[in-house]
Amino acid sequence: MKRIESDFQNSIVTVINLVFICLLLMSCSGKEGEGTILPDGLELAEGDIVFRRGTGLMSHTVVAADGGKYSHMGIVVDSAGVKMVVHAVPDEPDFPGDVDRVKMELPSKFFSTFNAVMGEVMRHKDKKVAEVAAREALRLYRRGILFDHDYDDSDSTKLYCSELVERAYLGAGVSLAEERRHDFIVPGFHFEHVIMPTDIYESSMIRTISRF
Protein backbone atom coordinates (compact mmCIF):
# COMPACT_ATOMS: atom_id res chain seq x y z
CA MET A 1 0.00 0.00 0.00
CA LYS A 2 2.83 2.39 0.92
CA ARG A 3 4.50 1.65 -2.43
CA ILE A 4 1.24 2.43 -4.28
CA GLU A 5 0.90 5.73 -2.36
CA SER A 6 4.53 6.56 -3.14
CA ASP A 7 4.05 5.83 -6.86
CA PHE A 8 0.90 7.97 -6.87
CA GLN A 9 2.70 10.87 -5.17
CA ASN A 10 5.57 10.58 -7.65
CA SER A 11 3.08 10.68 -10.53
CA ILE A 12 1.45 13.81 -9.12
CA VAL A 13 4.86 15.49 -8.79
CA THR A 14 5.71 14.54 -12.37
CA VAL A 15 2.45 15.99 -13.67
CA ILE A 16 2.97 19.20 -11.70
CA ASN A 17 6.50 19.53 -13.08
CA LEU A 18 5.28 19.00 -16.65
CA VAL A 19 2.56 21.62 -16.21
CA PHE A 20 5.10 24.06 -14.77
CA ILE A 21 7.47 23.49 -17.71
CA CYS A 22 4.65 24.01 -20.22
CA LEU A 23 3.62 27.26 -18.54
CA LEU A 24 7.22 28.43 -18.48
CA LEU A 25 7.66 27.71 -22.18
CA MET A 26 4.44 29.53 -23.00
CA SER A 27 5.50 32.57 -21.00
CA CYS A 28 8.85 32.70 -22.79
CA SER A 29 7.40 32.32 -26.27
CA GLY A 30 4.89 35.20 -26.07
CA LYS A 31 1.17 34.88 -26.66
CA GLU A 32 -0.10 31.37 -27.19
CA GLY A 33 -0.39 30.60 -30.88
CA GLU A 34 1.50 33.74 -31.90
CA GLY A 35 3.18 33.56 -35.30
CA THR A 36 4.61 36.06 -37.75
CA ILE A 37 3.81 37.13 -41.28
CA LEU A 38 7.45 38.11 -41.89
CA PRO A 39 8.80 35.92 -44.73
CA ASP A 40 11.58 33.49 -43.85
CA GLY A 41 14.97 34.56 -45.13
CA LEU A 42 14.06 38.21 -45.70
CA GLU A 43 17.22 40.23 -45.05
CA LEU A 44 16.58 43.63 -43.53
CA ALA A 45 19.00 46.55 -43.63
CA GLU A 46 19.53 49.54 -41.36
CA GLY A 47 17.09 52.30 -42.18
CA ASP A 48 14.54 50.02 -43.87
CA ILE A 49 11.02 51.30 -43.32
CA VAL A 50 8.54 48.61 -42.31
CA PHE A 51 4.80 49.02 -42.78
CA ARG A 52 2.03 46.86 -41.40
CA ARG A 53 -1.73 46.76 -41.45
CA GLY A 54 -3.06 45.91 -38.03
CA THR A 55 -5.99 43.86 -36.82
CA GLY A 56 -7.74 46.23 -34.41
CA LEU A 57 -10.35 48.97 -34.63
CA MET A 58 -7.71 51.71 -34.43
CA SER A 59 -5.88 50.19 -37.40
CA HIS A 60 -9.05 50.19 -39.50
CA THR A 61 -9.68 53.80 -38.47
CA VAL A 62 -6.18 54.90 -39.53
CA VAL A 63 -6.46 53.11 -42.88
CA ALA A 64 -9.86 54.67 -43.53
CA ALA A 65 -8.61 58.17 -42.64
CA ASP A 66 -5.36 57.78 -44.56
CA GLY A 67 -6.79 56.12 -47.65
CA GLY A 68 -3.72 53.88 -47.87
CA LYS A 69 -2.90 50.24 -47.17
CA TYR A 70 -1.10 50.46 -43.84
CA SER A 71 -1.91 51.64 -40.35
CA HIS A 72 1.49 51.53 -38.66
CA MET A 73 5.19 51.79 -39.44
CA GLY A 74 8.67 51.63 -37.95
CA ILE A 75 12.34 51.72 -38.89
CA VAL A 76 14.95 48.96 -38.83
CA VAL A 77 18.03 49.53 -36.67
CA ASP A 78 21.14 47.55 -35.76
CA SER A 79 21.31 46.83 -32.05
CA ALA A 80 24.58 45.07 -31.16
CA GLY A 81 24.56 43.22 -34.47
CA VAL A 82 20.87 42.26 -34.34
CA LYS A 83 18.30 43.82 -36.66
CA MET A 84 15.45 45.32 -34.64
CA VAL A 85 12.46 47.56 -35.34
CA VAL A 86 12.08 50.88 -33.54
CA HIS A 87 8.53 52.23 -33.57
CA ALA A 88 6.19 54.45 -31.58
CA VAL A 89 3.01 52.59 -30.69
CA PRO A 90 0.04 52.82 -28.28
CA ASP A 91 -1.70 49.94 -26.51
CA GLU A 92 1.06 47.34 -26.87
CA PRO A 93 2.52 47.04 -23.33
CA ASP A 94 5.50 44.74 -22.79
CA PHE A 95 4.64 44.32 -19.11
CA PRO A 96 1.91 45.33 -16.64
CA GLY A 97 2.01 49.09 -16.13
CA ASP A 98 4.05 49.71 -19.28
CA VAL A 99 3.40 53.11 -20.87
CA ASP A 100 2.81 53.93 -24.55
CA ARG A 101 6.25 54.80 -25.89
CA VAL A 102 8.91 54.44 -28.53
CA LYS A 103 9.93 50.80 -28.29
CA MET A 104 12.29 48.35 -29.94
CA GLU A 105 11.52 44.73 -30.79
CA LEU A 106 12.39 41.93 -33.17
CA PRO A 107 10.98 42.23 -36.72
CA SER A 108 9.13 38.94 -36.21
CA LYS A 109 7.37 40.49 -33.21
CA PHE A 110 6.57 43.70 -35.10
CA PHE A 111 4.95 41.54 -37.77
CA SER A 112 3.27 39.23 -35.26
CA THR A 113 0.02 37.65 -36.44
CA PHE A 114 -1.59 39.33 -33.43
CA ASN A 115 -0.51 42.73 -34.73
CA ALA A 116 -0.41 42.43 -38.53
CA VAL A 117 -2.38 40.99 -41.42
CA MET A 118 -0.17 42.38 -44.18
CA GLY A 119 3.18 44.13 -44.43
CA GLU A 120 5.80 45.74 -46.63
CA VAL A 121 9.47 46.64 -46.38
CA MET A 122 10.80 49.71 -48.20
CA ARG A 123 14.42 50.86 -48.53
CA HIS A 124 16.01 54.28 -49.09
CA LYS A 125 18.06 54.57 -52.28
CA ASP A 126 21.07 55.93 -50.36
CA LYS A 127 22.53 53.34 -47.98
CA LYS A 128 24.55 55.89 -45.98
CA VAL A 129 21.49 58.10 -45.45
CA ALA A 130 19.52 55.06 -44.28
CA GLU A 131 22.24 54.07 -41.82
CA VAL A 132 22.37 57.58 -40.31
CA ALA A 133 18.56 57.58 -40.01
CA ALA A 134 18.70 54.21 -38.24
CA ARG A 135 21.22 55.51 -35.73
CA GLU A 136 19.02 58.54 -35.10
CA ALA A 137 16.02 56.26 -34.49
CA LEU A 138 18.07 54.23 -32.04
CA ARG A 139 19.03 57.43 -30.22
CA LEU A 140 15.38 58.46 -29.98
CA TYR A 141 14.47 55.03 -28.59
CA ARG A 142 17.16 55.25 -25.93
CA ARG A 143 15.75 58.59 -24.76
CA GLY A 144 12.60 56.77 -23.62
CA ILE A 145 10.29 59.05 -25.58
CA LEU A 146 6.56 58.59 -24.94
CA PHE A 147 3.89 58.10 -27.60
CA ASP A 148 2.28 61.33 -28.81
CA HIS A 149 -1.47 60.90 -28.35
CA ASP A 150 -1.99 64.49 -29.55
CA TYR A 151 -0.32 63.73 -32.91
CA ASP A 152 1.46 67.07 -32.67
CA ASP A 153 4.54 67.12 -34.90
CA SER A 154 5.61 70.46 -33.44
CA ASP A 155 6.26 68.74 -30.08
CA SER A 156 9.49 66.71 -30.29
CA THR A 157 9.19 65.46 -26.69
CA LYS A 158 6.64 62.85 -27.81
CA LEU A 159 6.34 60.96 -31.09
CA TYR A 160 3.81 58.93 -33.07
CA CYS A 161 4.79 56.25 -35.59
CA SER A 162 5.14 58.16 -38.86
CA GLU A 163 6.54 61.20 -37.06
CA LEU A 164 9.28 58.98 -35.58
CA VAL A 165 10.34 57.75 -39.04
CA GLU A 166 10.22 61.27 -40.47
CA ARG A 167 12.37 62.64 -37.62
CA ALA A 168 14.85 59.78 -37.96
CA TYR A 169 15.40 60.62 -41.64
CA LEU A 170 15.45 64.34 -40.91
CA GLY A 171 18.39 63.50 -38.68
CA ALA A 172 20.07 62.19 -41.84
CA GLY A 173 19.25 65.40 -43.69
CA VAL A 174 16.25 64.30 -45.76
CA SER A 175 12.46 64.54 -45.47
CA LEU A 176 10.42 61.59 -46.64
CA ALA A 177 7.02 63.15 -45.98
CA GLU A 178 8.09 66.49 -47.50
CA GLU A 179 5.10 68.85 -47.25
CA ARG A 180 2.42 66.16 -47.10
CA ARG A 181 0.27 66.70 -43.98
CA HIS A 182 -3.40 66.28 -43.00
CA ASP A 183 -5.96 67.88 -40.68
CA PHE A 184 -8.63 65.77 -39.01
CA ILE A 185 -11.70 67.03 -37.19
CA VAL A 186 -13.94 64.45 -35.50
CA PRO A 187 -16.28 64.82 -32.49
CA GLY A 188 -14.08 65.56 -29.49
CA PHE A 189 -10.81 65.67 -31.45
CA HIS A 190 -9.02 68.13 -33.69
CA PHE A 191 -5.68 67.05 -35.13
CA GLU A 192 -3.65 69.34 -37.38
CA HIS A 193 -0.62 68.81 -39.59
CA VAL A 194 -0.55 65.04 -39.12
CA ILE A 195 1.92 62.84 -41.01
CA MET A 196 0.16 59.66 -42.12
CA PRO A 197 1.85 56.37 -43.16
CA THR A 198 0.99 57.07 -46.81
CA ASP A 199 2.87 60.38 -46.63
CA ILE A 200 6.05 58.37 -46.05
CA TYR A 201 5.03 55.53 -48.34
CA GLU A 202 4.66 57.87 -51.32
CA SER A 203 8.22 59.21 -51.05
CA SER A 204 10.17 58.91 -54.30
CA MET A 205 13.32 58.22 -52.28
CA ILE A 206 12.27 54.74 -51.12
CA ARG A 207 11.43 51.54 -52.99
CA THR A 208 9.72 48.28 -52.08
CA ILE A 209 11.95 45.36 -51.09
CA SER A 210 9.24 42.93 -50.07
CA ARG A 211 5.44 42.91 -49.83
CA PHE A 212 3.65 40.15 -47.91
CSV table of C-alpha atoms in Angstrom, one decimal:
chain,number,residue,atom,x,y,z
A,1,MET,CA,0.0,0.0,0.0
A,2,LYS,CA,2.8,2.4,0.9
A,3,ARG,CA,4.5,1.7,-2.4
A,4,ILE,CA,1.2,2.4,-4.3
A,5,GLU,CA,0.9,5.7,-2.4
A,6,SER,CA,4.5,6.6,-3.1
A,7,ASP,CA,4.0,5.8,-6.9
A,8,PHE,CA,0.9,8.0,-6.9
A,9,GLN,CA,2.7,10.9,-5.2
A,10,ASN,CA,5.6,10.6,-7.7
A,11,SER,CA,3.1,10.7,-10.5
A,12,ILE,CA,1.5,13.8,-9.1
A,13,VAL,CA,4.9,15.5,-8.8
A,14,THR,CA,5.7,14.5,-12.4
A,15,VAL,CA,2.5,16.0,-13.7
A,16,ILE,CA,3.0,19.2,-11.7
A,17,ASN,CA,6.5,19.5,-13.1
A,18,LEU,CA,5.3,19.0,-16.6
A,19,VAL,CA,2.6,21.6,-16.2
A,20,PHE,CA,5.1,24.1,-14.8
A,21,ILE,CA,7.5,23.5,-17.7
A,22,CYS,CA,4.7,24.0,-20.2
A,23,LEU,CA,3.6,27.3,-18.5
A,24,LEU,CA,7.2,28.4,-18.5
A,25,LEU,CA,7.7,27.7,-22.2
A,26,MET,CA,4.4,29.5,-23.0
A,27,SER,CA,5.5,32.6,-21.0
A,28,CYS,CA,8.9,32.7,-22.8
A,29,SER,CA,7.4,32.3,-26.3
A,30,GLY,CA,4.9,35.2,-26.1
A,31,LYS,CA,1.2,34.9,-26.7
A,32,GLU,CA,-0.1,31.4,-27.2
A,33,GLY,CA,-0.4,30.6,-30.9
A,34,GLU,CA,1.5,33.7,-31.9
A,35,GLY,CA,3.2,33.6,-35.3
A,36,THR,CA,4.6,36.1,-37.7
A,37,ILE,CA,3.8,37.1,-41.3
A,38,LEU,CA,7.4,38.1,-41.9
A,39,PRO,CA,8.8,35.9,-44.7
A,40,ASP,CA,11.6,33.5,-43.9
A,41,GLY,CA,15.0,34.6,-45.1
A,42,LEU,CA,14.1,38.2,-45.7
A,43,GLU,CA,17.2,40.2,-45.0
A,44,LEU,CA,16.6,43.6,-43.5
A,45,ALA,CA,19.0,46.5,-43.6
A,46,GLU,CA,19.5,49.5,-41.4
A,47,GLY,CA,17.1,52.3,-42.2
A,48,ASP,CA,14.5,50.0,-43.9
A,49,ILE,CA,11.0,51.3,-43.3
A,50,VAL,CA,8.5,48.6,-42.3
A,51,PHE,CA,4.8,49.0,-42.8
A,52,ARG,CA,2.0,46.9,-41.4
A,53,ARG,CA,-1.7,46.8,-41.4
A,54,GLY,CA,-3.1,45.9,-38.0
A,55,THR,CA,-6.0,43.9,-36.8
A,56,GLY,CA,-7.7,46.2,-34.4
A,57,LEU,CA,-10.3,49.0,-34.6
A,58,MET,CA,-7.7,51.7,-34.4
A,59,SER,CA,-5.9,50.2,-37.4
A,60,HIS,CA,-9.0,50.2,-39.5
A,61,THR,CA,-9.7,53.8,-38.5
A,62,VAL,CA,-6.2,54.9,-39.5
A,63,VAL,CA,-6.5,53.1,-42.9
A,64,ALA,CA,-9.9,54.7,-43.5
A,65,ALA,CA,-8.6,58.2,-42.6
A,66,ASP,CA,-5.4,57.8,-44.6
A,67,GLY,CA,-6.8,56.1,-47.6
A,68,GLY,CA,-3.7,53.9,-47.9
A,69,LYS,CA,-2.9,50.2,-47.2
A,70,TYR,CA,-1.1,50.5,-43.8
A,71,SER,CA,-1.9,51.6,-40.4
A,72,HIS,CA,1.5,51.5,-38.7
A,73,MET,CA,5.2,51.8,-39.4
A,74,GLY,CA,8.7,51.6,-38.0
A,75,ILE,CA,12.3,51.7,-38.9
A,76,VAL,CA,15.0,49.0,-38.8
A,77,VAL,CA,18.0,49.5,-36.7
A,78,ASP,CA,21.1,47.6,-35.8
A,79,SER,CA,21.3,46.8,-32.0
A,80,ALA,CA,24.6,45.1,-31.2
A,81,GLY,CA,24.6,43.2,-34.5
A,82,VAL,CA,20.9,42.3,-34.3
A,83,LYS,CA,18.3,43.8,-36.7
A,84,MET,CA,15.4,45.3,-34.6
A,85,VAL,CA,12.5,47.6,-35.3
A,86,VAL,CA,12.1,50.9,-33.5
A,87,HIS,CA,8.5,52.2,-33.6
A,88,ALA,CA,6.2,54.5,-31.6
A,89,VAL,CA,3.0,52.6,-30.7
A,90,PRO,CA,0.0,52.8,-28.3
A,91,ASP,CA,-1.7,49.9,-26.5
A,92,GLU,CA,1.1,47.3,-26.9
A,93,PRO,CA,2.5,47.0,-23.3
A,94,ASP,CA,5.5,44.7,-22.8
A,95,PHE,CA,4.6,44.3,-19.1
A,96,PRO,CA,1.9,45.3,-16.6
A,97,GLY,CA,2.0,49.1,-16.1
A,98,ASP,CA,4.1,49.7,-19.3
A,99,VAL,CA,3.4,53.1,-20.9
A,100,ASP,CA,2.8,53.9,-24.5
A,101,ARG,CA,6.2,54.8,-25.9
A,102,VAL,CA,8.9,54.4,-28.5
A,103,LYS,CA,9.9,50.8,-28.3
A,104,MET,CA,12.3,48.3,-29.9
A,105,GLU,CA,11.5,44.7,-30.8
A,106,LEU,CA,12.4,41.9,-33.2
A,107,PRO,CA,11.0,42.2,-36.7
A,108,SER,CA,9.1,38.9,-36.2
A,109,LYS,CA,7.4,40.5,-33.2
A,110,PHE,CA,6.6,43.7,-35.1
A,111,PHE,CA,5.0,41.5,-37.8
A,112,SER,CA,3.3,39.2,-35.3
A,113,THR,CA,0.0,37.6,-36.4
A,114,PHE,CA,-1.6,39.3,-33.4
A,115,ASN,CA,-0.5,42.7,-34.7
A,116,ALA,CA,-0.4,42.4,-38.5
A,117,VAL,CA,-2.4,41.0,-41.4
A,118,MET,CA,-0.2,42.4,-44.2
A,119,GLY,CA,3.2,44.1,-44.4
A,120,GLU,CA,5.8,45.7,-46.6
A,121,VAL,CA,9.5,46.6,-46.4
A,122,MET,CA,10.8,49.7,-48.2
A,123,ARG,CA,14.4,50.9,-48.5
A,124,HIS,CA,16.0,54.3,-49.1
A,125,LYS,CA,18.1,54.6,-52.3
A,126,ASP,CA,21.1,55.9,-50.4
A,127,LYS,CA,22.5,53.3,-48.0
A,128,LYS,CA,24.5,55.9,-46.0
A,129,VAL,CA,21.5,58.1,-45.4
A,130,ALA,CA,19.5,55.1,-44.3
A,131,GLU,CA,22.2,54.1,-41.8
A,132,VAL,CA,22.4,57.6,-40.3
A,133,ALA,CA,18.6,57.6,-40.0
A,134,ALA,CA,18.7,54.2,-38.2
A,135,ARG,CA,21.2,55.5,-35.7
A,136,GLU,CA,19.0,58.5,-35.1
A,137,ALA,CA,16.0,56.3,-34.5
A,138,LEU,CA,18.1,54.2,-32.0
A,139,ARG,CA,19.0,57.4,-30.2
A,140,LEU,CA,15.4,58.5,-30.0
A,141,TYR,CA,14.5,55.0,-28.6
A,142,ARG,CA,17.2,55.3,-25.9
A,143,ARG,CA,15.8,58.6,-24.8
A,144,GLY,CA,12.6,56.8,-23.6
A,145,ILE,CA,10.3,59.1,-25.6
A,146,LEU,CA,6.6,58.6,-24.9
A,147,PHE,CA,3.9,58.1,-27.6
A,148,ASP,CA,2.3,61.3,-28.8
A,149,HIS,CA,-1.5,60.9,-28.4
A,150,ASP,CA,-2.0,64.5,-29.6
A,151,TYR,CA,-0.3,63.7,-32.9
A,152,ASP,CA,1.5,67.1,-32.7
A,153,ASP,CA,4.5,67.1,-34.9
A,154,SER,CA,5.6,70.5,-33.4
A,155,ASP,CA,6.3,68.7,-30.1
A,156,SER,CA,9.5,66.7,-30.3
A,157,THR,CA,9.2,65.5,-26.7
A,158,LYS,CA,6.6,62.8,-27.8
A,159,LEU,CA,6.3,61.0,-31.1
A,160,TYR,CA,3.8,58.9,-33.1
A,161,CYS,CA,4.8,56.2,-35.6
A,162,SER,CA,5.1,58.2,-38.9
A,163,GLU,CA,6.5,61.2,-37.1
A,164,LEU,CA,9.3,59.0,-35.6
A,165,VAL,CA,10.3,57.8,-39.0
A,166,GLU,CA,10.2,61.3,-40.5
A,167,ARG,CA,12.4,62.6,-37.6
A,168,ALA,CA,14.9,59.8,-38.0
A,169,TYR,CA,15.4,60.6,-41.6
A,170,LEU,CA,15.4,64.3,-40.9
A,171,GLY,CA,18.4,63.5,-38.7
A,172,ALA,CA,20.1,62.2,-41.8
A,173,GLY,CA,19.2,65.4,-43.7
A,174,VAL,CA,16.2,64.3,-45.8
A,175,SER,CA,12.5,64.5,-45.5
A,176,LEU,CA,10.4,61.6,-46.6
A,177,ALA,CA,7.0,63.1,-46.0
A,178,GLU,CA,8.1,66.5,-47.5
A,179,GLU,CA,5.1,68.9,-47.2
A,180,ARG,CA,2.4,66.2,-47.1
A,181,ARG,CA,0.3,66.7,-44.0
A,182,HIS,CA,-3.4,66.3,-43.0
A,183,ASP,CA,-6.0,67.9,-40.7
A,184,PHE,CA,-8.6,65.8,-39.0
A,185,ILE,CA,-11.7,67.0,-37.2
A,186,VAL,CA,-13.9,64.5,-35.5
A,187,PRO,CA,-16.3,64.8,-32.5
A,188,GLY,CA,-14.1,65.6,-29.5
A,189,PHE,CA,-10.8,65.7,-31.4
A,190,HIS,CA,-9.0,68.1,-33.7
A,191,PHE,CA,-5.7,67.1,-35.1
A,192,GLU,CA,-3.7,69.3,-37.4
A,193,HIS,CA,-0.6,68.8,-39.6
A,194,VAL,CA,-0.5,65.0,-39.1
A,195,ILE,CA,1.9,62.8,-41.0
A,196,MET,CA,0.2,59.7,-42.1
A,197,PRO,CA,1.8,56.4,-43.2
A,198,THR,CA,1.0,57.1,-46.8
A,199,ASP,CA,2.9,60.4,-46.6
A,200,ILE,CA,6.0,58.4,-46.1
A,201,TYR,CA,5.0,55.5,-48.3
A,202,GLU,CA,4.7,57.9,-51.3
A,203,SER,CA,8.2,59.2,-51.1
A,204,SER,CA,10.2,58.9,-54.3
A,205,MET,CA,13.3,58.2,-52.3
A,206,ILE,CA,12.3,54.7,-51.1
A,207,ARG,CA,11.4,51.5,-53.0
A,208,THR,CA,9.7,48.3,-52.1
A,209,ILE,CA,12.0,45.4,-51.1
A,210,SER,CA,9.2,42.9,-50.1
A,211,ARG,CA,5.4,42.9,-49.8
A,212,PHE,CA,3.6,40.2,-47.9
